[in-house]
Short mmCIF file of C-alpha atoms in Angstrom, two decimals:
data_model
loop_
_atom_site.label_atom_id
_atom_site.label_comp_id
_atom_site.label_asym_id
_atom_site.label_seq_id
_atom_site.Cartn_x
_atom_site.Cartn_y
_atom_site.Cartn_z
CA UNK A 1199 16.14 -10.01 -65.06
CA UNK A 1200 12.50 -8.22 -64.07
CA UNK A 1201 12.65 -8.42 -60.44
CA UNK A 1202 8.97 -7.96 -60.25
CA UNK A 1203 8.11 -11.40 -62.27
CA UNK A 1204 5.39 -12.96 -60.62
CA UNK A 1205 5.66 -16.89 -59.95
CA UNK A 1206 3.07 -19.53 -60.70
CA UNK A 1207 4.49 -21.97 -57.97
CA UNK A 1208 4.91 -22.94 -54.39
CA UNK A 1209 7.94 -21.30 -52.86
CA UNK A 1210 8.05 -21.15 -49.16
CA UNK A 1211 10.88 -19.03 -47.39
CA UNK A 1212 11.94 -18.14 -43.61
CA UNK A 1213 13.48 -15.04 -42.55
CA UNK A 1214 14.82 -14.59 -38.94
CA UNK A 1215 16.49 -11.72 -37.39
CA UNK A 1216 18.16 -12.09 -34.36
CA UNK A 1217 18.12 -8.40 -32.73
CA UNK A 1218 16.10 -5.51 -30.62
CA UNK A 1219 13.80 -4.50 -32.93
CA UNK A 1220 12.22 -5.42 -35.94
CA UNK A 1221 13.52 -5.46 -39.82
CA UNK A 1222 11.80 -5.95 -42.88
CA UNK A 1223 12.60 -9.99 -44.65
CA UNK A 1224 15.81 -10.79 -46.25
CA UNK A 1225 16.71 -10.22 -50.06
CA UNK A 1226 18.72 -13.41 -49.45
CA UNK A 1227 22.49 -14.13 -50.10
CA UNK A 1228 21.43 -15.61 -53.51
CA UNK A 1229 20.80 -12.32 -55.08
CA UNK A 1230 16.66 -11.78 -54.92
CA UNK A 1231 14.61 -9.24 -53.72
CA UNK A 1232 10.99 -9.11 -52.27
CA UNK A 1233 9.28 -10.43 -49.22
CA UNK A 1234 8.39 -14.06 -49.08
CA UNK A 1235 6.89 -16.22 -45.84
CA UNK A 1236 8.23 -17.07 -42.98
CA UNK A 1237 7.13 -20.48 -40.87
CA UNK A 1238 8.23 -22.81 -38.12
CA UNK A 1239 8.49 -22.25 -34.88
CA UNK A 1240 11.95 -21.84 -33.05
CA UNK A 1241 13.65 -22.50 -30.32
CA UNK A 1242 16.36 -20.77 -28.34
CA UNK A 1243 19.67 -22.29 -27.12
CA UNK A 1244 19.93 -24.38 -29.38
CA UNK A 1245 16.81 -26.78 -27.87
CA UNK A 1246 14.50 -28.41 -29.98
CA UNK A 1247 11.57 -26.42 -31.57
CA UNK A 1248 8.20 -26.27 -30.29
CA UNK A 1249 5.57 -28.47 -32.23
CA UNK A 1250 8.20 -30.66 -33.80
CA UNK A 1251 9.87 -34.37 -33.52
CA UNK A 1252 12.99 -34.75 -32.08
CA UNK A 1253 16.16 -34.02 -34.32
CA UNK A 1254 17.91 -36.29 -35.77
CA UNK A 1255 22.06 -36.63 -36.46
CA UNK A 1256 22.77 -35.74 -32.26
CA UNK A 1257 23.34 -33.17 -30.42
CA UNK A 1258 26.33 -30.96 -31.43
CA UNK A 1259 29.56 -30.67 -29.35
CA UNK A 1260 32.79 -28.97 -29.36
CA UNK A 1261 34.83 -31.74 -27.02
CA UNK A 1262 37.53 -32.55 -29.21
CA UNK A 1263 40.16 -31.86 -31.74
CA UNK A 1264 41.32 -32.64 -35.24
CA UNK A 1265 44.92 -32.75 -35.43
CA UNK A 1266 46.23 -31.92 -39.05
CA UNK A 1267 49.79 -33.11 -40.28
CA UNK A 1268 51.65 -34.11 -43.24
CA UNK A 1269 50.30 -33.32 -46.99
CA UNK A 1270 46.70 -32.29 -47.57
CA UNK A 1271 44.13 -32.99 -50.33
CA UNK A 1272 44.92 -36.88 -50.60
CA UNK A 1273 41.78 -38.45 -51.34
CA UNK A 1274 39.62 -39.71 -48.63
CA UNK A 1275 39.73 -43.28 -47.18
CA UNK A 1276 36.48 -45.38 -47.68
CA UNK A 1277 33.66 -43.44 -45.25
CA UNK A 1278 33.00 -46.08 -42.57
CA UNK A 1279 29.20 -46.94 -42.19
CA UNK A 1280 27.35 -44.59 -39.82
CA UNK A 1281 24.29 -46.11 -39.74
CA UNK A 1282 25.14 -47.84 -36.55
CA UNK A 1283 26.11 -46.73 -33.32
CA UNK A 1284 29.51 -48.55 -33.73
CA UNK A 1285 30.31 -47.45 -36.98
CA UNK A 1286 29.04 -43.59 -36.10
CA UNK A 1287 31.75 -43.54 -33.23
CA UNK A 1288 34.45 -44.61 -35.97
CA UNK A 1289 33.36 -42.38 -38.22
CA UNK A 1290 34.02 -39.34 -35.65
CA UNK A 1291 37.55 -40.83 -34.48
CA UNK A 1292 38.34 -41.40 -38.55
CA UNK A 1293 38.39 -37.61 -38.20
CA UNK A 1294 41.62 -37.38 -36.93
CA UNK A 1295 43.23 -39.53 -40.31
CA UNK A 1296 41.13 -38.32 -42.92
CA UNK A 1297 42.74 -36.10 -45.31
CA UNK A 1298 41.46 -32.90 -45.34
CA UNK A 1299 40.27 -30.74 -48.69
CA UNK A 1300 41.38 -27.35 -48.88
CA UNK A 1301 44.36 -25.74 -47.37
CA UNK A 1302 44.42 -26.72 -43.98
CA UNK A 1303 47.55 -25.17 -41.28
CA UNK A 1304 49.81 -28.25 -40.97
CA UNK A 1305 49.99 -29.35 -37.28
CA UNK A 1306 47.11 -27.00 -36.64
CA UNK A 1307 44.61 -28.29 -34.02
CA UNK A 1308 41.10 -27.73 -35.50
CA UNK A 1309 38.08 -28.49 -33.30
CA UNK A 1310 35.33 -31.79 -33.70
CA UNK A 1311 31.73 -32.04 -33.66
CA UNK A 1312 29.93 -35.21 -32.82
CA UNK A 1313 28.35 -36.63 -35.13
CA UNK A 1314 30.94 -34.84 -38.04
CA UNK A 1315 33.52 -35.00 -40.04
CA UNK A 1316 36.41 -32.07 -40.94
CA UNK A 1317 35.90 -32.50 -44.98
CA UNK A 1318 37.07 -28.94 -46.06
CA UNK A 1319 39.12 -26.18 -44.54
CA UNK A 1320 40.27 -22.63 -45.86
CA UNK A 1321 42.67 -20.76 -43.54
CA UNK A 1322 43.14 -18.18 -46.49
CA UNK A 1323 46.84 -18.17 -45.57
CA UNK A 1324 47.90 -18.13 -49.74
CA UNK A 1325 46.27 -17.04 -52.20
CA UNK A 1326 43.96 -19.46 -53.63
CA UNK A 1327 43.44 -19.39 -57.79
CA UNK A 1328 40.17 -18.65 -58.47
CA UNK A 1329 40.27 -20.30 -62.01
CA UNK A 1330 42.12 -23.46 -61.63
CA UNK A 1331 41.32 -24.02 -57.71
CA UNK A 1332 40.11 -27.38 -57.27
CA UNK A 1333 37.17 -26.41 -55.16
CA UNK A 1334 36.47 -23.10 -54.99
CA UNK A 1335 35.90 -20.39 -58.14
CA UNK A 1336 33.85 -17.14 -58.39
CA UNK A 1337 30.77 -16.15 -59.62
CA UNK A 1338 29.54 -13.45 -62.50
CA UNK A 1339 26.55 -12.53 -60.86
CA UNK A 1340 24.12 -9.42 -60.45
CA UNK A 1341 22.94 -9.05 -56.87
CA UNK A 1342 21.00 -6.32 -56.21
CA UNK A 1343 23.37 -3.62 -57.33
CA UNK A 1344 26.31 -5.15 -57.24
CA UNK A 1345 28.03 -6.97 -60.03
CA UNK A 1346 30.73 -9.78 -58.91
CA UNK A 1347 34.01 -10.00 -60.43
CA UNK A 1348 37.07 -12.29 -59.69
CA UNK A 1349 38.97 -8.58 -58.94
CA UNK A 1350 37.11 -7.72 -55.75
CA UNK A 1351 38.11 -11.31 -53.80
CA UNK A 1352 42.00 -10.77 -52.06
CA UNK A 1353 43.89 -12.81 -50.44
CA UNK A 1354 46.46 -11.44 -47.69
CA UNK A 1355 48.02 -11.67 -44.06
CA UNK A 1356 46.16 -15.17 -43.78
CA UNK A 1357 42.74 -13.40 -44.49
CA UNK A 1358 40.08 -13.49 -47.30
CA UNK A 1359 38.55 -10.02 -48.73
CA UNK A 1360 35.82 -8.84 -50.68
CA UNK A 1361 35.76 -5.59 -51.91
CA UNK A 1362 32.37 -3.39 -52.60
CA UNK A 1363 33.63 -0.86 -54.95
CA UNK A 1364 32.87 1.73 -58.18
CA UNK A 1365 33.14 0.18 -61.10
CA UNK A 1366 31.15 0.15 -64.30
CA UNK A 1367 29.99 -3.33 -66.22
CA UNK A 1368 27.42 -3.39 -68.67
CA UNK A 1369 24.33 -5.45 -69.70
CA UNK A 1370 25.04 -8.68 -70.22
CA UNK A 1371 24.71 -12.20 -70.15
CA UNK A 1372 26.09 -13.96 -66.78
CA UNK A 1373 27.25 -17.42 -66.52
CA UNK A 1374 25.93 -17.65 -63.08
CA UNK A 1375 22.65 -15.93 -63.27
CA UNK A 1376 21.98 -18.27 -66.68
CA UNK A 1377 20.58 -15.42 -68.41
CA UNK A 1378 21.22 -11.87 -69.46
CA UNK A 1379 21.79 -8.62 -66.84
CA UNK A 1380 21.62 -5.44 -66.28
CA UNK A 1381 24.34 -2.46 -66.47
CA UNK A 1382 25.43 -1.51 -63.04
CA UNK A 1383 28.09 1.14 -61.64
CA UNK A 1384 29.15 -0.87 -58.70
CA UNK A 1385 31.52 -4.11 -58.39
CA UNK A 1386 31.45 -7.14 -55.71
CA UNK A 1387 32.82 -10.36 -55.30
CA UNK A 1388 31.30 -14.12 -54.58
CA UNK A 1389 33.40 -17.08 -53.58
CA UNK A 1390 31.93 -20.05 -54.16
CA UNK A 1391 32.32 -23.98 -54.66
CA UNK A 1392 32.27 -25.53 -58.24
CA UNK A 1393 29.84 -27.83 -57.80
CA UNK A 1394 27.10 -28.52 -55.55
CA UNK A 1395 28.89 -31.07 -53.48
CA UNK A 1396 27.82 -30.39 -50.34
CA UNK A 1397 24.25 -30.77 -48.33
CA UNK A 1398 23.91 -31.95 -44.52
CA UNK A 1399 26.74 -30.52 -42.61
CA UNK A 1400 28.20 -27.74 -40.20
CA UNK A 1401 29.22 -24.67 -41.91
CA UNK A 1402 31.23 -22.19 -40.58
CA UNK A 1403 33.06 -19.33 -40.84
CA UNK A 1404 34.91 -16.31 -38.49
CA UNK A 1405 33.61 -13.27 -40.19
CA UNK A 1406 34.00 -9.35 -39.93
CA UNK A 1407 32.11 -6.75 -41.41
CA UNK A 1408 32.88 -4.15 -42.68
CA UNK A 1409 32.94 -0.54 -40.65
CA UNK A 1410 30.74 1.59 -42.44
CA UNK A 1411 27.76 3.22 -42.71
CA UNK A 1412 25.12 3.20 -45.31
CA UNK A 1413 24.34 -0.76 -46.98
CA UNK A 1414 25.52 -3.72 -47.67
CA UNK A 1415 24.96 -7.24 -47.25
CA UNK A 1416 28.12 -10.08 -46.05
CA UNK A 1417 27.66 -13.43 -46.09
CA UNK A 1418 28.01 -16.85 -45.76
CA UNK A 1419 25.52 -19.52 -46.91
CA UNK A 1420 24.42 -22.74 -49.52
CA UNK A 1421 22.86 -22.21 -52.41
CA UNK A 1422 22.06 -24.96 -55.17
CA UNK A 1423 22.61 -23.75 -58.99
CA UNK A 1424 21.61 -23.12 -61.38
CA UNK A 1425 19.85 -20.24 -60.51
CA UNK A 1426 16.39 -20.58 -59.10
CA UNK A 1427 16.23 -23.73 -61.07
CA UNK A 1428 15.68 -25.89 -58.03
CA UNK A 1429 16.19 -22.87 -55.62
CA UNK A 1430 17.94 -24.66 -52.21
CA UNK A 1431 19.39 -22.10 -49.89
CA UNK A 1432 20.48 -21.67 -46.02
CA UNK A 1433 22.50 -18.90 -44.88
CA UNK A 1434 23.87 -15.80 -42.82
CA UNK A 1435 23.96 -12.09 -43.75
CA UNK A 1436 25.42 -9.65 -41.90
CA UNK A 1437 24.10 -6.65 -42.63
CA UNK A 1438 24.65 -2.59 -42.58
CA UNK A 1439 21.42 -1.63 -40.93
CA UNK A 1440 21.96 -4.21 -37.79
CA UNK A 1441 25.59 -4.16 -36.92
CA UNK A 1442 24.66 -5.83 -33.45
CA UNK A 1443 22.09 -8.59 -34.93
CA UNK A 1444 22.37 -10.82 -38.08
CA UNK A 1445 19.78 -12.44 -40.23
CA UNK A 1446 19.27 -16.28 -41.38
CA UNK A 1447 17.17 -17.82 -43.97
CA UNK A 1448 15.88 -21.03 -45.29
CA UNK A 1449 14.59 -20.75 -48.96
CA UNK A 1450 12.92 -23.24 -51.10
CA UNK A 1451 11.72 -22.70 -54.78
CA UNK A 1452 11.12 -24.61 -57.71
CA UNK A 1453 11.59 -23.13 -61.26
CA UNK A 1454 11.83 -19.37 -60.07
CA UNK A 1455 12.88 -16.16 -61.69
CA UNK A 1456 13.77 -14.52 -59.10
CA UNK A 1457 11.92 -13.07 -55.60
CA UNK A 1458 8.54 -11.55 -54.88
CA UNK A 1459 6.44 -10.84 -52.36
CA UNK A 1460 3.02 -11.33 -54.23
CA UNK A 1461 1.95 -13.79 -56.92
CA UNK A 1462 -0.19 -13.27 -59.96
CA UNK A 1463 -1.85 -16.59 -59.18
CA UNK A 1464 -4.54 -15.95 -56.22
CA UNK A 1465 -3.92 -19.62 -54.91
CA UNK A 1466 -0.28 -19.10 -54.43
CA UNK A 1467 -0.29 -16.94 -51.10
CA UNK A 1468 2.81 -16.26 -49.10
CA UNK A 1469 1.71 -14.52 -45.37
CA UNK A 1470 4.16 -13.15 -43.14
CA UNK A 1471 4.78 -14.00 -40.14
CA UNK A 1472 7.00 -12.44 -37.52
CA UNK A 1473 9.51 -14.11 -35.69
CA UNK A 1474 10.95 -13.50 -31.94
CA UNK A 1475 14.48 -11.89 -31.32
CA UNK A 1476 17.04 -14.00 -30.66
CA UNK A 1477 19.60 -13.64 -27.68
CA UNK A 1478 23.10 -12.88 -29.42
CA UNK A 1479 26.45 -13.33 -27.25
CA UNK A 1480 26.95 -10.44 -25.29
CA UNK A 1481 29.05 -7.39 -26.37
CA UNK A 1482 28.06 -8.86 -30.21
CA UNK A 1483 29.11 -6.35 -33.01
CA UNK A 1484 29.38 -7.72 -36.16
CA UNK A 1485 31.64 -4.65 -36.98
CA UNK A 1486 33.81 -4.47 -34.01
CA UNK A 1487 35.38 -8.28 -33.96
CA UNK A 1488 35.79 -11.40 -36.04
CA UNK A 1489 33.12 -13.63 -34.92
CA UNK A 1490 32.24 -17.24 -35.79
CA UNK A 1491 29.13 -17.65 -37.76
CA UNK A 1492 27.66 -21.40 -37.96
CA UNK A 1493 24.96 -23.69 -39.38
CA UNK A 1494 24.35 -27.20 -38.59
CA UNK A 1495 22.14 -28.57 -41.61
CA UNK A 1496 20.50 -32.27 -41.19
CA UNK A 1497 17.23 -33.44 -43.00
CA UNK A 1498 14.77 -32.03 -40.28
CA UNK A 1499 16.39 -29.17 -38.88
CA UNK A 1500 18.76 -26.32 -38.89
CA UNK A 1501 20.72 -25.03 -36.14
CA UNK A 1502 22.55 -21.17 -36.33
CA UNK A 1503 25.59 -20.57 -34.39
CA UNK A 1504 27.21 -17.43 -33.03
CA UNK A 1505 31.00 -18.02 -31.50
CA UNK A 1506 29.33 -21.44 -30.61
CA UNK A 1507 26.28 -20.30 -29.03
CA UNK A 1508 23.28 -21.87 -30.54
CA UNK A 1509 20.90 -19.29 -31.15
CA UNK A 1510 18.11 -20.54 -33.40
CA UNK A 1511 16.65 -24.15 -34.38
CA UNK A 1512 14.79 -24.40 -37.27
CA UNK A 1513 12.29 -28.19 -38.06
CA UNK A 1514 11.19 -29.28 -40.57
CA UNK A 1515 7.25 -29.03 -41.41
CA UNK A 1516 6.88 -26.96 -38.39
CA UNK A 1517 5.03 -23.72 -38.60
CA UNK A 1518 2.59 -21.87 -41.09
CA UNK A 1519 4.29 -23.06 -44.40
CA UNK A 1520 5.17 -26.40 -43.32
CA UNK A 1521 8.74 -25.33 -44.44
CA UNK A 1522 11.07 -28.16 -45.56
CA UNK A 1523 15.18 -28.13 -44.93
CA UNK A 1524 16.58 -27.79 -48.28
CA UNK A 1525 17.39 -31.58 -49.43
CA UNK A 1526 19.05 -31.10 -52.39
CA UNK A 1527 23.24 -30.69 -52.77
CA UNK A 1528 24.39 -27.08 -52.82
CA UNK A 1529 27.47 -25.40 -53.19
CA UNK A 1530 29.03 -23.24 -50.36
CA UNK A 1531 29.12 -19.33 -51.01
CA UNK A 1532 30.93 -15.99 -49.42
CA UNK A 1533 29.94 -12.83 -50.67
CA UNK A 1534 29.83 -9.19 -50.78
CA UNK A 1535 27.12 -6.97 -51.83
CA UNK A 1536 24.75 -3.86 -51.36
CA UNK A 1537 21.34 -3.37 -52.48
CA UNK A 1538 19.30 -1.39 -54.60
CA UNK A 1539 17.11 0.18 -52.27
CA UNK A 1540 16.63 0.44 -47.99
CA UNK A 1541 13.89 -2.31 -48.09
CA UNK A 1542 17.04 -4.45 -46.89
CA UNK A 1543 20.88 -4.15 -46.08
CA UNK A 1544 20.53 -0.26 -45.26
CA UNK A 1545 20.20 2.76 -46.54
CA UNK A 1546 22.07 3.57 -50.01
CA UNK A 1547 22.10 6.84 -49.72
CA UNK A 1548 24.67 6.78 -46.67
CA UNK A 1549 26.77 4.39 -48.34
CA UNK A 1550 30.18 5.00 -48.87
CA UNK A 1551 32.30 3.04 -50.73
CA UNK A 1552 34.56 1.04 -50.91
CA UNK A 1553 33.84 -1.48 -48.38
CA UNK A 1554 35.80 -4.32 -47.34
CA UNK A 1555 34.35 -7.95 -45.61
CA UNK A 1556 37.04 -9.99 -44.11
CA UNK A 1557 36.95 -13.60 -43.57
CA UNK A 1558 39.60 -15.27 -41.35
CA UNK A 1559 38.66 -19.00 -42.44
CA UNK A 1560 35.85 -21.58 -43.35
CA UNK A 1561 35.21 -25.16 -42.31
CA UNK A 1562 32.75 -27.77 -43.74
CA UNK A 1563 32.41 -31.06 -41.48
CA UNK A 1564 30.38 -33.58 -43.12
CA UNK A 1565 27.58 -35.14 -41.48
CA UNK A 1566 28.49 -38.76 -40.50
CA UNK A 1567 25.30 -40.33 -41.27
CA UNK A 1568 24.92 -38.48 -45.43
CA UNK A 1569 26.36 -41.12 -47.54
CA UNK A 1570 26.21 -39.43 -50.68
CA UNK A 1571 27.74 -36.11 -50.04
CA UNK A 1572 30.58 -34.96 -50.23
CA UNK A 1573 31.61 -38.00 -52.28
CA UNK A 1574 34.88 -38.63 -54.31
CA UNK A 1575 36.37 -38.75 -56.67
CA UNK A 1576 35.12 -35.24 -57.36
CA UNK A 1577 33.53 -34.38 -60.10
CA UNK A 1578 33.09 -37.66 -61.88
CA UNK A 1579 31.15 -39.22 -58.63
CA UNK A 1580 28.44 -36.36 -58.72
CA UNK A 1581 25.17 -36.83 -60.45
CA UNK A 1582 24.39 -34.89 -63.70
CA UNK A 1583 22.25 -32.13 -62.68
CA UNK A 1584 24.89 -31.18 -59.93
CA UNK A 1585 27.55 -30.47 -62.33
CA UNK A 1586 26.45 -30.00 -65.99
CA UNK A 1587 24.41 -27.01 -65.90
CA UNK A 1588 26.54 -25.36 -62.65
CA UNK A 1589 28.76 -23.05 -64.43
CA UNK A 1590 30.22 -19.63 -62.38
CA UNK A 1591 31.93 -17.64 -64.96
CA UNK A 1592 32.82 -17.12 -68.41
CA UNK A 1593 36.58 -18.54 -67.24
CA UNK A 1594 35.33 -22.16 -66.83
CA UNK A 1595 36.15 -24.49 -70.03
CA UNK A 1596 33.06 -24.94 -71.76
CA UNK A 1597 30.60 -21.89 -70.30
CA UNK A 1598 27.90 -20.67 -72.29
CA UNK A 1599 27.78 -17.60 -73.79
CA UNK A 1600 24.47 -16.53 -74.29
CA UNK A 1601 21.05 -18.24 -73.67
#
């Protein structure tokens, strides 16, 4: 894939990176490269953003608990109607009778959210099968330098791992990336759901980074396949240059090849505009500790998390680019990567592999008031273009081949 493609259409993008000093935009968890736009005005502790209406889908809150018992992965009950006030305050007590997807601790206490639903939890405490796993599988693709592979994702002592390591793959084509790839001398690992089943939601996940100098890029985000096709993404990378910050970003493209900072077409422009550092929790380290990274997505805003602490608000059509909340379904995505170059992640040349992220577990609650996903039963309920051209790897009955 040419990296350096210009793109004849709108794409509008926001970085943010919540530390001292300043960093140069995101290459995004998706696997792009280049310096897009950012837009919007923000808004710490978690208040609305300047310039914008008032959110919709509630405030969030932590002021109760999911109790989990008996067998998991029982399909859902009917989802009760949350378009009233009545019906919103049984969908958050149905929370506590649901079945939940995943692999949930029996009798485990998880936490609630107004205004959400526990649909999916991963406490990573067996190993899951990557190739037969009814939600989750991994991907094939190139990402900056790093190739991913079903080898560098471990499971063990109730924790996942992805592994940055030497290894050579050659040029080839990848399911994932829908299209041929380069040769590359280093291997990575993405986890990622099958289809793009989820959209408006809290995502979250207690995260470590790795300890070690030099770059490399651990995340956790959304991202709608196929690749760049209708180009959806929200997420969180942890990265090796900022050990005691973290980056976000909101992406939107349609039809791309990948990410630049210029386009050949004069009347596609995309300035750059700074954003403000964001307070973190004191004593962050993304290094040092697990910590709990979060993102509350709802049609005109997004809200970032840190061990609960809201830290950023995102709306929608606020700011220079009038930048939109990503409104299609995506799938939900871990990985583990390092760049080609220091423009982001940190500089290769200190890098010293192999590298290990840790992840302790993931949640998805469902927003209350998003009748159409998650549905059930999955995948028969989801519309064409979320399933039939979403393939991850070349294990997957019916992947293509070639182009």
């Amino acid at each position: 894939m040419d990296m350096t493609k210009a793109f004849r259409v709108p794409f509008v993008f926001l970085f943010i990176a919540c530390a001292s000093g300043s960093k140069s935009p995101s290459a995004g968890a998706g696997g792009t490269g280049g310096s897009i736009a950012t837009g919007g005005s923000t808004a710490t502790g978690g208040s609305t953003a300047t310039g914008g209406s008032t959110a919709t889908g509630g405030s969030t809150a932590t002021g109760g608990s999911t109790a989990i018992g008996g067998a998991t992965g029982a399909p859902d009950a009917a989802a009760p109607d949350a378009s009233n006030a009545s019906d919103a305050s049984d969908a958050a007590s149905d929370a506590t009778t649901l079945a939940i997807k995943g692999h949930p601790t029996p009798g485990k206490v998880y936490p609630t959210h107004d205004g959400f639903t526990l649909y999916v939890v991963e406490e990573f405490d067996q190993p899951l099968d990557l190739d037969s796993d009814p939600i989750w599988t991994w991907s094939d693709a190139l990402v900056g330098a790093t190739r991913f592979g079903k080898d560098a994702i471990a499971f063990a002592d109730g924790k996942m791992t992805i592994t940055v390591s030497q290894g050579d793959t050659p040029a080839g084509y990848s399911v994932s990336k829908t299209g041929d790839v380069m040769a590359t001398h280093i291997k990575g690992g993405e986890l990622r759901s099958r289809y793009n089943l989820f959209r408006w939601g809290r995502y979250e996940a207690s995260i470590k980074a790795p300890t070690a100098p030099g770059n490399y890029i651990l995340s956790l985000f959304s991202f709608r396949t196929p690749h760049y096709q209708e180009w959806r993404e929200i997420d969180w990378e942890l990265i090796g240059s900022y050990p005691k910050s973290v980056s976000t970003n909101l992406i939107i493209g349609q039809n791309m090849q990948g990410w630049a900072a210029t386009a050949e077409d004069p009347s596609v422009t995309y300035p750059f505009e700074a954003q403000p550092a964001m307070a973190l929790p004191t004593g962050f380290d993304s290094q040092a500790a697990f910590h709990t990274y979060a993102f509350e997505a709802l049609p005109d805003h997004v809200t970032f998390y840190v061990d609960d602490v809201p830290i950023r608000t995102k709306m929608t059509g606020v700011g220079k680019n009038n930048l939109l909340v990503p409104e299609r379904s995506m799938k939900a995505m871990m990985n583990h990567w390092v760049n080609t170059d220091a423009s982001f992640g940190g500089d290769p040349a200190k890098t010293k592999l192999p590298m290990t992220g840790e992840y302790d577990w993931f949640r998805f609650y469902r927003w209350n008031d998003d009748k159409n996903y998650p549905c059930e039963p999955v995948p028969a309920c989801l519309p064409a273009d979320d399933k039939d051209l979403s393939f991850n790897n070349p294990n997957e009955p019916g992947a293509p081949t070639g182009p």
